[in-house]
Amino acid sequence: MVSRRPDPWPQDHGGDVWVQPEGARVVDFSASINPYGPPPGLWEELGRVWPRIVHYPDRRCRGLRAALAHRFGLPGEVILPGNGSAELIDLVLRALAPARLVWCPPDFSLYAQFAPAGTALVEVPRQAARGFRVDFGRLAETVQPGDVVVFSNPGNPAGCLEPADEVLRLARRCRERGALVLVDEAFMDFCPEEGVLGRAADGGGILVLRSLTKFYALPGLRVGFLAGPADLVGRIARLQVPWSVNTLAQVAGAHCVGRRAWEEETRAAILGEAERFRERLGRLPGVRPLPSAANYLLVELLPPAPTATAAYEALARQGILVRHCGSFGLGDRYLRIAVRRPEENEELVGALEGILGVRRAAG
Ligand SMILES: Cc1ncc(COP(=O)(O)O)c(C=O)c1O
């Protein structure tokens, strides 16, 4: 039997709203999902295709793959849709089974969790003093033949954005050394200018992951995709459970990625609100939100602010769920807070003011 050390922290992932009593009001800041919901027309589209569930899904995801190829200007054969990008992280690591997986904690925990049994984990940490940026210099020195290097960009939980140039330079270095970079761009729709998806098919030592969960607000349907050199993507696809992307997820994905005007408006609304929300949080004593390129803020709590556990618990009692960052290895000092709608963000600021004993100025 495998023994598992009990996790000392309250959460190992965001979005677990299911533990609340049925009907209880929860405002979920713990998973970073677009608070405005999916693009218009999705419910009608899903209603229209509902009868198709009497058939197996299209195993090759032809419609979704074509929509993604069209949207991102890539050939269809370099794209592999998956049951969320989580499935694809697992598939890539199982298919490549590298001797070493080089990762950059604090970062998304599934990279380490899905490392195959024989894979050694090598850490090139992101330092708090450097705003949790990826240390490209150390990565380039560390990488050895056969390695897979993985990191999220923008980074989770800190939201820092690495320039595409740096990512591509590292990928070239990896290719020269016979290694590979897996860039997880789950949140790149919020800041697409630094994405390297368009370069994924070049054979330049890079695989790119995207998720439709966050920007398109589809966490419950499970849809993401991988892009990379066609031969490698084909090898990875052979390990995928057949029909893992269900019919509704395929239709929803194809519907969502074509909405360019909605995309622009959504991005502008969320990034504008992120800036305003950060500024509001930063005025609270001991509350230090870091700059972020995405729809979440990593918030450091310093005295007189309470510990992350105390803040998490006090907020939870008011039906407000935030992400405690203990399971990212950040101890009891950090929370990750999604950017939601202005009125919800104000509710959270008000709750924190209550916890901190701050009185609001009248008027
Ligand atoms: C950085 C990052 N990558 C990937 C995922 C997995 O997303 P999904 O499987 O919903 O596409 C998450 C989810 O939290 C994430 O934060």
GROMACS .gro file of C-alpha atoms and ligand atoms in nm:
model
  379
    1MET     CA    1   0.000   0.000   0.000
    2VAL     CA    2   0.122   0.350  -0.078
    3SER     CA    3   0.141   0.566   0.230
    4ARG     CA    4   0.063   0.932   0.177
    5ARG     CA    5   0.182   1.207   0.404
    6PRO     CA    6  -0.125   1.404   0.513
    7ASP     CA    7  -0.124   1.743   0.344
    8PRO     CA    8  -0.088   2.007   0.616
    9TRP     CA    9  -0.251   2.276   0.400
   10PRO     CA   10  -0.621   2.327   0.337
   11GLN     CA   11  -0.612   2.277  -0.043
   12ASP     CA   12  -0.410   2.104  -0.311
   13HIS     CA   13  -0.605   2.260  -0.599
   14GLY     CA   14  -0.849   2.545  -0.645
   15GLY     CA   15  -1.215   2.521  -0.740
   16ASP     CA   16  -1.336   2.259  -0.492
   17VAL     CA   17  -1.676   2.419  -0.442
   18TRP     CA   18  -1.836   2.077  -0.400
   19VAL     CA   19  -1.755   2.049  -0.029
   20GLN     CA   20  -2.002   2.329   0.048
   21PRO     CA   21  -2.353   2.231   0.159
   22GLU     CA   22  -2.592   2.224  -0.136
   23GLY     CA   23  -2.746   2.562  -0.202
   24ALA     CA   24  -2.484   2.749   0.004
   25ARG     CA   25  -2.359   3.066  -0.161
   26VAL     CA   26  -1.990   3.042  -0.255
   27VAL     CA   27  -1.790   3.304  -0.438
   28ASP     CA   28  -1.500   3.109  -0.581
   29PHE     CA   29  -1.173   3.301  -0.605
   30SER     CA   30  -0.972   2.980  -0.570
   31ALA     CA   31  -0.987   2.866  -0.934
   32SER     CA   32  -0.900   3.134  -1.187
   33ILE     CA   33  -1.190   3.116  -1.430
   34ASN     CA   34  -1.326   3.397  -1.647
   35PRO     CA   35  -1.610   3.530  -1.426
   36TYR     CA   36  -1.814   3.644  -1.727
   37GLY     CA   37  -1.867   3.285  -1.844
   38PRO     CA   38  -1.826   3.138  -2.193
   39PRO     CA   39  -1.883   3.330  -2.519
   40PRO     CA   40  -2.241   3.400  -2.629
   41GLY     CA   41  -2.433   3.129  -2.810
   42LEU     CA   42  -2.267   2.837  -2.630
   43TRP     CA   43  -2.572   2.716  -2.439
   44GLU     CA   44  -2.781   2.718  -2.759
   45GLU     CA   45  -2.506   2.532  -2.945
   46LEU     CA   46  -2.480   2.268  -2.672
   47GLY     CA   47  -2.859   2.231  -2.671
   48ARG     CA   48  -2.853   2.176  -3.046
   49VAL     CA   49  -2.589   1.900  -3.035
   50TRP     CA   50  -2.717   1.727  -2.722
   51PRO     CA   51  -2.879   1.439  -2.922
   52ARG     CA   52  -2.532   1.343  -3.050
   53ILE     CA   53  -2.440   1.192  -2.715
   54VAL     CA   54  -2.602   0.865  -2.825
   55HIS     CA   55  -2.291   0.821  -3.044
   56TYR     CA   56  -1.929   0.787  -2.946
   57PRO     CA   57  -1.745   1.117  -2.976
   58ASP     CA   58  -1.532   1.183  -3.284
   59ARG     CA   59  -1.213   1.008  -3.177
   60ARG     CA   60  -0.999   1.234  -3.393
   61CYS     CA   61  -1.174   1.554  -3.275
   62ARG     CA   62  -1.188   1.668  -3.639
   63GLY     CA   63  -1.414   1.972  -3.591
   64LEU     CA   64  -1.231   2.097  -3.282
   65ARG     CA   65  -0.890   2.039  -3.436
   66ALA     CA   66  -0.991   2.226  -3.751
   67ALA     CA   67  -1.123   2.519  -3.545
   68LEU     CA   68  -0.803   2.534  -3.340
   69ALA     CA   69  -0.586   2.505  -3.651
   70HIS     CA   70  -0.777   2.788  -3.817
   71ARG     CA   71  -0.774   3.011  -3.507
   72PHE     CA   72  -0.404   2.969  -3.436
   73GLY     CA   73  -0.272   2.933  -3.791
   74LEU     CA   74  -0.131   2.582  -3.740
   75PRO     CA   75  -0.164   2.261  -3.942
   76GLY     CA   76  -0.419   2.024  -3.786
   77GLU     CA   77  -0.171   1.739  -3.746
   78VAL     CA   78   0.041   1.931  -3.496
   79ILE     CA   79  -0.256   1.967  -3.258
   80LEU     CA   80  -0.376   1.710  -3.005
   81PRO     CA   81  -0.693   1.797  -2.812
   82GLY     CA   82  -0.721   1.651  -2.463
   83ASN     CA   83  -0.955   1.608  -2.169
   84GLY     CA   84  -0.829   1.933  -2.021
   85SER     CA   85  -0.461   2.020  -2.042
   86ALA     CA   86  -0.417   1.810  -1.726
   87GLU     CA   87  -0.466   1.494  -1.934
   88LEU     CA   88  -0.204   1.615  -2.181
   89ILE     CA   89   0.057   1.685  -1.911
   90ASP     CA   90   0.020   1.323  -1.803
   91LEU     CA   91   0.034   1.194  -2.161
   92VAL     CA   92   0.343   1.395  -2.256
   93LEU     CA   93   0.535   1.281  -1.950
   94ARG     CA   94   0.434   0.918  -1.995
   95ALA     CA   95   0.518   0.922  -2.366
   96LEU     CA   96   0.858   1.086  -2.317
   97ALA     CA   97   0.939   0.918  -1.983
   98PRO     CA   98   1.248   1.139  -1.943
   99ALA     CA   99   1.530   1.039  -1.711
  100ARG     CA  100   1.500   1.389  -1.561
  101LEU     CA  101   1.214   1.637  -1.541
  102VAL     CA  102   1.342   1.988  -1.473
  103TRP     CA  103   1.075   2.211  -1.320
  104CYS     CA  104   1.058   2.551  -1.155
  105PRO     CA  105   0.866   2.548  -0.829
  106PRO     CA  106   0.655   2.716  -0.712
  107ASP     CA  107   0.462   2.606  -1.019
  108PHE     CA  108   0.162   2.394  -1.115
  109SER     CA  109   0.188   2.078  -0.905
  110LEU     CA  110   0.074   1.826  -1.168
  111TYR     CA  111   0.413   1.843  -1.345
  112ALA     CA  112   0.583   1.678  -1.047
  113GLN     CA  113   0.283   1.463  -0.962
  114PHE     CA  114   0.269   1.310  -1.312
  115ALA     CA  115   0.643   1.248  -1.342
  116PRO     CA  116   0.676   0.875  -1.420
  117ALA     CA  117   0.822   0.649  -1.152
  118GLY     CA  118   1.171   0.637  -1.304
  119THR     CA  119   1.197   1.012  -1.368
  120ALA     CA  120   1.419   1.220  -1.137
  121LEU     CA  121   1.280   1.561  -1.046
  122VAL     CA  122   1.528   1.845  -1.076
  123GLU     CA  123   1.432   2.183  -0.933
  124VAL     CA  124   1.535   2.522  -1.068
  125PRO     CA  125   1.326   2.728  -0.827
  126ARG     CA  126   1.157   3.059  -0.896
  127GLN     CA  127   1.282   3.299  -0.628
  128ALA     CA  128   1.043   3.525  -0.437
  129ALA     CA  129   1.307   3.801  -0.453
  130ARG     CA  130   1.289   3.786  -0.835
  131GLY     CA  131   0.910   3.802  -0.844
  132PHE     CA  132   0.894   3.423  -0.900
  133ARG     CA  133   1.031   3.461  -1.254
  134VAL     CA  134   1.172   3.159  -1.435
  135ASP     CA  135   1.551   3.150  -1.399
  136PHE     CA  136   1.644   3.099  -1.766
  137GLY     CA  137   2.017   3.130  -1.698
  138ARG     CA  138   2.015   2.846  -1.449
  139LEU     CA  139   1.785   2.638  -1.666
  140ALA     CA  140   2.022   2.669  -1.962
  141GLU     CA  141   2.314   2.559  -1.741
  142THR     CA  142   2.118   2.272  -1.587
  143VAL     CA  143   1.973   2.109  -1.896
  144GLN     CA  144   2.118   1.773  -2.005
  145PRO     CA  145   2.048   1.545  -2.303
  146GLY     CA  146   1.710   1.375  -2.272
  147ASP     CA  147   1.571   1.621  -2.016
  148VAL     CA  148   1.222   1.762  -2.030
  149VAL     CA  149   1.201   2.117  -1.891
  150VAL     CA  150   0.853   2.230  -1.790
  151PHE     CA  151   0.709   2.558  -1.662
  152SER     CA  152   0.389   2.757  -1.680
  153ASN     CA  153   0.385   3.091  -1.860
  154PRO     CA  154   0.226   3.306  -1.725
  155GLY     CA  155   0.340   3.140  -1.406
  156ASN     CA  156   0.099   2.980  -1.167
  157PRO     CA  157   0.065   3.095  -0.887
  158ALA     CA  158   0.254   3.424  -0.938
  159GLY     CA  159   0.116   3.542  -1.275
  160CYS     CA  160   0.456   3.660  -1.401
  161LEU     CA  161   0.496   3.659  -1.778
  162GLU     CA  162   0.815   3.540  -1.948
  163PRO     CA  163   0.903   3.696  -2.285
  164ALA     CA  164   0.858   3.472  -2.590
  165ASP     CA  165   1.220   3.545  -2.691
  166GLU     CA  166   1.356   3.396  -2.370
  167VAL     CA  167   1.136   3.089  -2.402
  168LEU     CA  168   1.245   3.033  -2.763
  169ARG     CA  169   1.613   3.087  -2.675
  170LEU     CA  170   1.584   2.819  -2.405
  171ALA     CA  171   1.407   2.590  -2.653
  172ARG     CA  172   1.696   2.629  -2.900
  173ARG     CA  173   1.946   2.551  -2.627
  174CYS     CA  174   1.743   2.244  -2.533
  175ARG     CA  175   1.726   2.124  -2.891
  176GLU     CA  176   2.105   2.159  -2.930
  177ARG     CA  177   2.144   1.947  -2.618
  178GLY     CA  178   1.885   1.686  -2.719
  179ALA     CA  179   1.631   1.806  -2.460
  180LEU     CA  180   1.282   1.949  -2.485
  181VAL     CA  181   1.079   2.234  -2.332
  182LEU     CA  182   0.714   2.188  -2.241
  183VAL     CA  183   0.559   2.533  -2.199
  184ASP     CA  184   0.224   2.536  -2.026
  185GLU     CA  185   0.033   2.836  -2.161
  186ALA     CA  186  -0.292   2.760  -1.976
  187PHE     CA  187  -0.341   3.132  -1.903
  188MET     CA  188  -0.176   3.279  -2.215
  189ASP     CA  189  -0.511   3.389  -2.363
  190PHE     CA  190  -0.495   3.677  -2.115
  191CYS     CA  191  -0.164   3.804  -2.260
  192PRO     CA  192  -0.126   3.637  -2.603
  193GLU     CA  193   0.159   3.863  -2.719
  194GLU     CA  194   0.418   3.645  -2.544
  195GLY     CA  195   0.274   3.309  -2.648
  196VAL     CA  196   0.490   3.069  -2.849
  197LEU     CA  197   0.209   2.849  -2.979
  198GLY     CA  198   0.273   2.965  -3.336
  199ARG     CA  199   0.628   2.821  -3.312
  200ALA     CA  200   0.528   2.483  -3.172
  201ALA     CA  201   0.535   2.302  -3.505
  202ASP     CA  202   0.882   2.427  -3.608
  203GLY     CA  203   1.064   2.132  -3.454
  204GLY     CA  204   1.254   2.376  -3.233
  205GLY     CA  205   1.264   2.172  -2.912
  206ILE     CA  206   0.929   2.293  -2.787
  207LEU     CA  207   0.584   2.157  -2.700
  208VAL     CA  208   0.307   2.400  -2.606
  209LEU     CA  209   0.003   2.332  -2.390
  210ARG     CA  210  -0.312   2.539  -2.393
  211SER     CA  211  -0.628   2.512  -2.182
  212LEU     CA  212  -0.977   2.626  -2.275
  213THR     CA  213  -1.076   2.602  -1.909
  214LYS     CA  214  -0.968   2.943  -1.790
  215PHE     CA  215  -1.033   3.208  -2.052
  216TYR     CA  216  -1.341   3.039  -2.198
  217ALA     CA  217  -1.480   2.937  -1.857
  218LEU     CA  218  -1.524   2.568  -1.938
  219PRO     CA  219  -1.369   2.387  -1.638
  220GLY     CA  220  -1.655   2.138  -1.615
  221LEU     CA  221  -1.633   2.027  -1.978
  222ARG     CA  222  -1.257   1.952  -1.982
  223VAL     CA  223  -1.088   2.071  -2.297
  224GLY     CA  224  -0.733   2.171  -2.374
  225PHE     CA  225  -0.477   2.099  -2.644
  226LEU     CA  226  -0.114   2.027  -2.712
  227ALA     CA  227   0.085   2.155  -3.010
  228GLY     CA  228   0.425   2.037  -3.126
  229PRO     CA  229   0.609   1.862  -3.409
  230ALA     CA  230   0.366   1.627  -3.589
  231ASP     CA  231   0.571   1.308  -3.534
  232LEU     CA  232   0.604   1.371  -3.161
  233VAL     CA  233   0.239   1.469  -3.124
  234GLY     CA  234   0.145   1.146  -3.308
  235ARG     CA  235   0.357   0.943  -3.065
  236ILE     CA  236   0.192   1.109  -2.766
  237ALA     CA  237  -0.158   1.063  -2.916
  238ARG     CA  238  -0.110   0.685  -2.928
  239LEU     CA  239  -0.120   0.673  -2.546
  240GLN     CA  240  -0.445   0.866  -2.519
  241VAL     CA  241  -0.755   0.683  -2.399
  242PRO     CA  242  -0.994   0.670  -2.696
  243TRP     CA  243  -1.281   0.924  -2.686
  244SER     CA  244  -1.129   1.109  -2.392
  245VAL     CA  245  -1.261   1.441  -2.525
  246ASN     CA  246  -1.639   1.410  -2.514
  247THR     CA  247  -1.877   1.539  -2.780
  248LEU     CA  248  -1.997   1.842  -2.583
  249ALA     CA  249  -1.641   1.946  -2.501
  250GLN     CA  250  -1.542   1.921  -2.869
  251VAL     CA  251  -1.837   2.131  -2.983
  252ALA     CA  252  -1.786   2.386  -2.706
  253GLY     CA  253  -1.417   2.422  -2.784
  254ALA     CA  254  -1.480   2.477  -3.155
  255HIS     CA  255  -1.753   2.731  -3.076
  256CYS     CA  256  -1.541   2.929  -2.830
  257VAL     CA  257  -1.216   2.975  -3.018
  258GLY     CA  258  -1.375   3.153  -3.311
  259ARG     CA  259  -1.511   3.453  -3.115
  260ARG     CA  260  -1.245   3.715  -3.179
  261ALA     CA  261  -1.444   4.026  -3.085
  262TRP     CA  262  -1.562   3.863  -2.759
  263GLU     CA  263  -1.203   3.761  -2.691
  264GLU     CA  264  -1.074   4.118  -2.719
  265GLU     CA  265  -1.352   4.261  -2.502
  266THR     CA  266  -1.313   3.993  -2.236
  267ARG     CA  267  -0.939   4.038  -2.217
  268ALA     CA  268  -0.967   4.414  -2.182
  269ALA     CA  269  -1.238   4.387  -1.913
  270ILE     CA  270  -1.050   4.134  -1.702
  271LEU     CA  271  -0.708   4.294  -1.727
  272GLY     CA  272  -0.852   4.637  -1.645
  273GLU     CA  273  -1.030   4.495  -1.342
  274ALA     CA  274  -0.715   4.305  -1.238
  275GLU     CA  275  -0.525   4.633  -1.217
  276ARG     CA  276  -0.801   4.805  -1.020
  277PHE     CA  277  -0.841   4.507  -0.783
  278ARG     CA  278  -0.466   4.488  -0.724
  279GLU     CA  279  -0.455   4.853  -0.637
  280ARG     CA  280  -0.749   4.810  -0.392
  281LEU     CA  281  -0.591   4.508  -0.222
  282GLY     CA  282  -0.255   4.682  -0.202
  283ARG     CA  283  -0.406   4.957   0.013
  284LEU     CA  284  -0.486   4.709   0.293
  285PRO     CA  285  -0.227   4.692   0.571
  286GLY     CA  286   0.013   4.398   0.532
  287VAL     CA  287  -0.146   4.288   0.201
  288ARG     CA  288   0.100   4.280  -0.088
  289PRO     CA  289  -0.043   4.172  -0.424
  290LEU     CA  290   0.220   4.099  -0.688
  291PRO     CA  291   0.186   4.226  -1.046
  292SER     CA  292   0.022   3.967  -1.271
  293ALA     CA  293  -0.027   3.920  -1.645
  294ALA     CA  294  -0.323   3.688  -1.592
  295ASN     CA  295  -0.659   3.672  -1.413
  296TYR     CA  296  -0.525   3.599  -1.065
  297LEU     CA  297  -0.311   3.772  -0.808
  298LEU     CA  298  -0.055   3.618  -0.576
  299VAL     CA  299  -0.095   3.806  -0.250
  300GLU     CA  300   0.167   3.808   0.020
  301LEU     CA  301   0.040   3.860   0.375
  302LEU     CA  302   0.273   4.032   0.619
  303PRO     CA  303   0.198   4.150   0.974
  304PRO     CA  304  -0.041   4.307   1.070
  305ALA     CA  305  -0.227   4.085   0.820
  306PRO     CA  306  -0.311   3.736   0.952
  307THR     CA  307  -0.149   3.416   0.825
  308ALA     CA  308  -0.279   3.270   0.500
  309THR     CA  309  -0.457   2.994   0.695
  310ALA     CA  310  -0.632   3.241   0.925
  311ALA     CA  311  -0.737   3.460   0.630
  312TYR     CA  312  -0.847   3.157   0.426
  313GLU     CA  313  -1.061   3.028   0.713
  314ALA     CA  314  -1.214   3.364   0.797
  315LEU     CA  315  -1.305   3.421   0.432
  316ALA     CA  316  -1.444   3.067   0.398
  317ARG     CA  317  -1.681   3.134   0.688
  318GLN     CA  318  -1.825   3.416   0.476
  319GLY     CA  319  -1.865   3.192   0.168
  320ILE     CA  320  -1.553   3.330  -0.002
  321LEU     CA  321  -1.311   3.069  -0.131
  322VAL     CA  322  -0.950   3.168  -0.205
  323ARG     CA  323  -0.645   2.955  -0.282
  324HIS     CA  324  -0.408   2.889   0.006
  325CYS     CA  325  -0.059   2.857  -0.143
  326GLY     CA  326   0.090   2.616   0.112
  327SER     CA  327   0.076   2.329  -0.136
  328PHE     CA  328   0.288   2.537  -0.377
  329GLY     CA  329   0.561   2.525  -0.111
  330LEU     CA  330   0.495   2.886  -0.009
  331GLY     CA  331   0.425   2.820   0.359
  332ASP     CA  332   0.158   3.020   0.536
  333ARG     CA  333   0.215   3.363   0.383
  334TYR     CA  334   0.051   3.362   0.042
  335LEU     CA  335  -0.297   3.344  -0.106
  336ARG     CA  336  -0.382   3.328  -0.474
  337ILE     CA  337  -0.695   3.526  -0.555
  338ALA     CA  338  -0.875   3.510  -0.889
  339VAL     CA  339  -0.993   3.832  -1.050
  340ARG     CA  340  -1.372   3.814  -1.057
  341ARG     CA  341  -1.638   4.073  -1.141
  342PRO     CA  342  -1.592   4.417  -0.982
  343GLU     CA  343  -1.877   4.373  -0.732
  344GLU     CA  344  -1.741   4.033  -0.620
  345ASN     CA  345  -1.389   4.171  -0.590
  346GLU     CA  346  -1.526   4.454  -0.376
  347GLU     CA  347  -1.700   4.197  -0.156
  348LEU     CA  348  -1.364   4.027  -0.099
  349VAL     CA  349  -1.191   4.357  -0.024
  350GLY     CA  350  -1.470   4.439   0.225
  351ALA     CA  351  -1.434   4.098   0.391
  352LEU     CA  352  -1.056   4.146   0.422
  353GLU     CA  353  -1.113   4.491   0.568
  354GLY     CA  354  -1.336   4.328   0.829
  355ILE     CA  355  -1.073   4.063   0.907
  356LEU     CA  356  -0.803   4.329   0.935
  357GLY     CA  357  -1.022   4.563   1.139
  358VAL     CA  358  -0.988   4.840   0.881
  359ARG     CA  359  -1.262   5.102   0.882
  360ARG     CA  360  -1.380   5.226   0.543
  361ALA     CA  361  -1.371   5.600   0.490
  362ALA     CA  362  -1.726   5.734   0.467
  363GLY     CA  363  -1.858   5.849   0.128
  364LIG     C1  364  -0.086   2.622  -1.509
  364LIG     C2  365  -0.196   2.524  -1.528
  364LIG     N1  366  -0.185   2.434  -1.627
  364LIG     C3  367  -0.282   2.344  -1.650
  364LIG     C4  368  -0.394   2.338  -1.571
  364LIG     C5  369  -0.498   2.234  -1.599
  364LIG     O1  370  -0.609   2.291  -1.660
  364LIG     P1  371  -0.715   2.209  -1.742
  364LIG     O2  372  -0.686   2.064  -1.722
  364LIG     O3  373  -0.846   2.248  -1.686
  364LIG     O4  374  -0.698   2.250  -1.886
  364LIG     C6  375  -0.410   2.428  -1.466
  364LIG     C7  376  -0.529   2.422  -1.379
  364LIG     O5  377  -0.537   2.480  -1.275
  364LIG     C8  378  -0.308   2.524  -1.445
  364LIG     O6  379  -0.317   2.613  -1.347
   0.00000   0.00000   0.00000
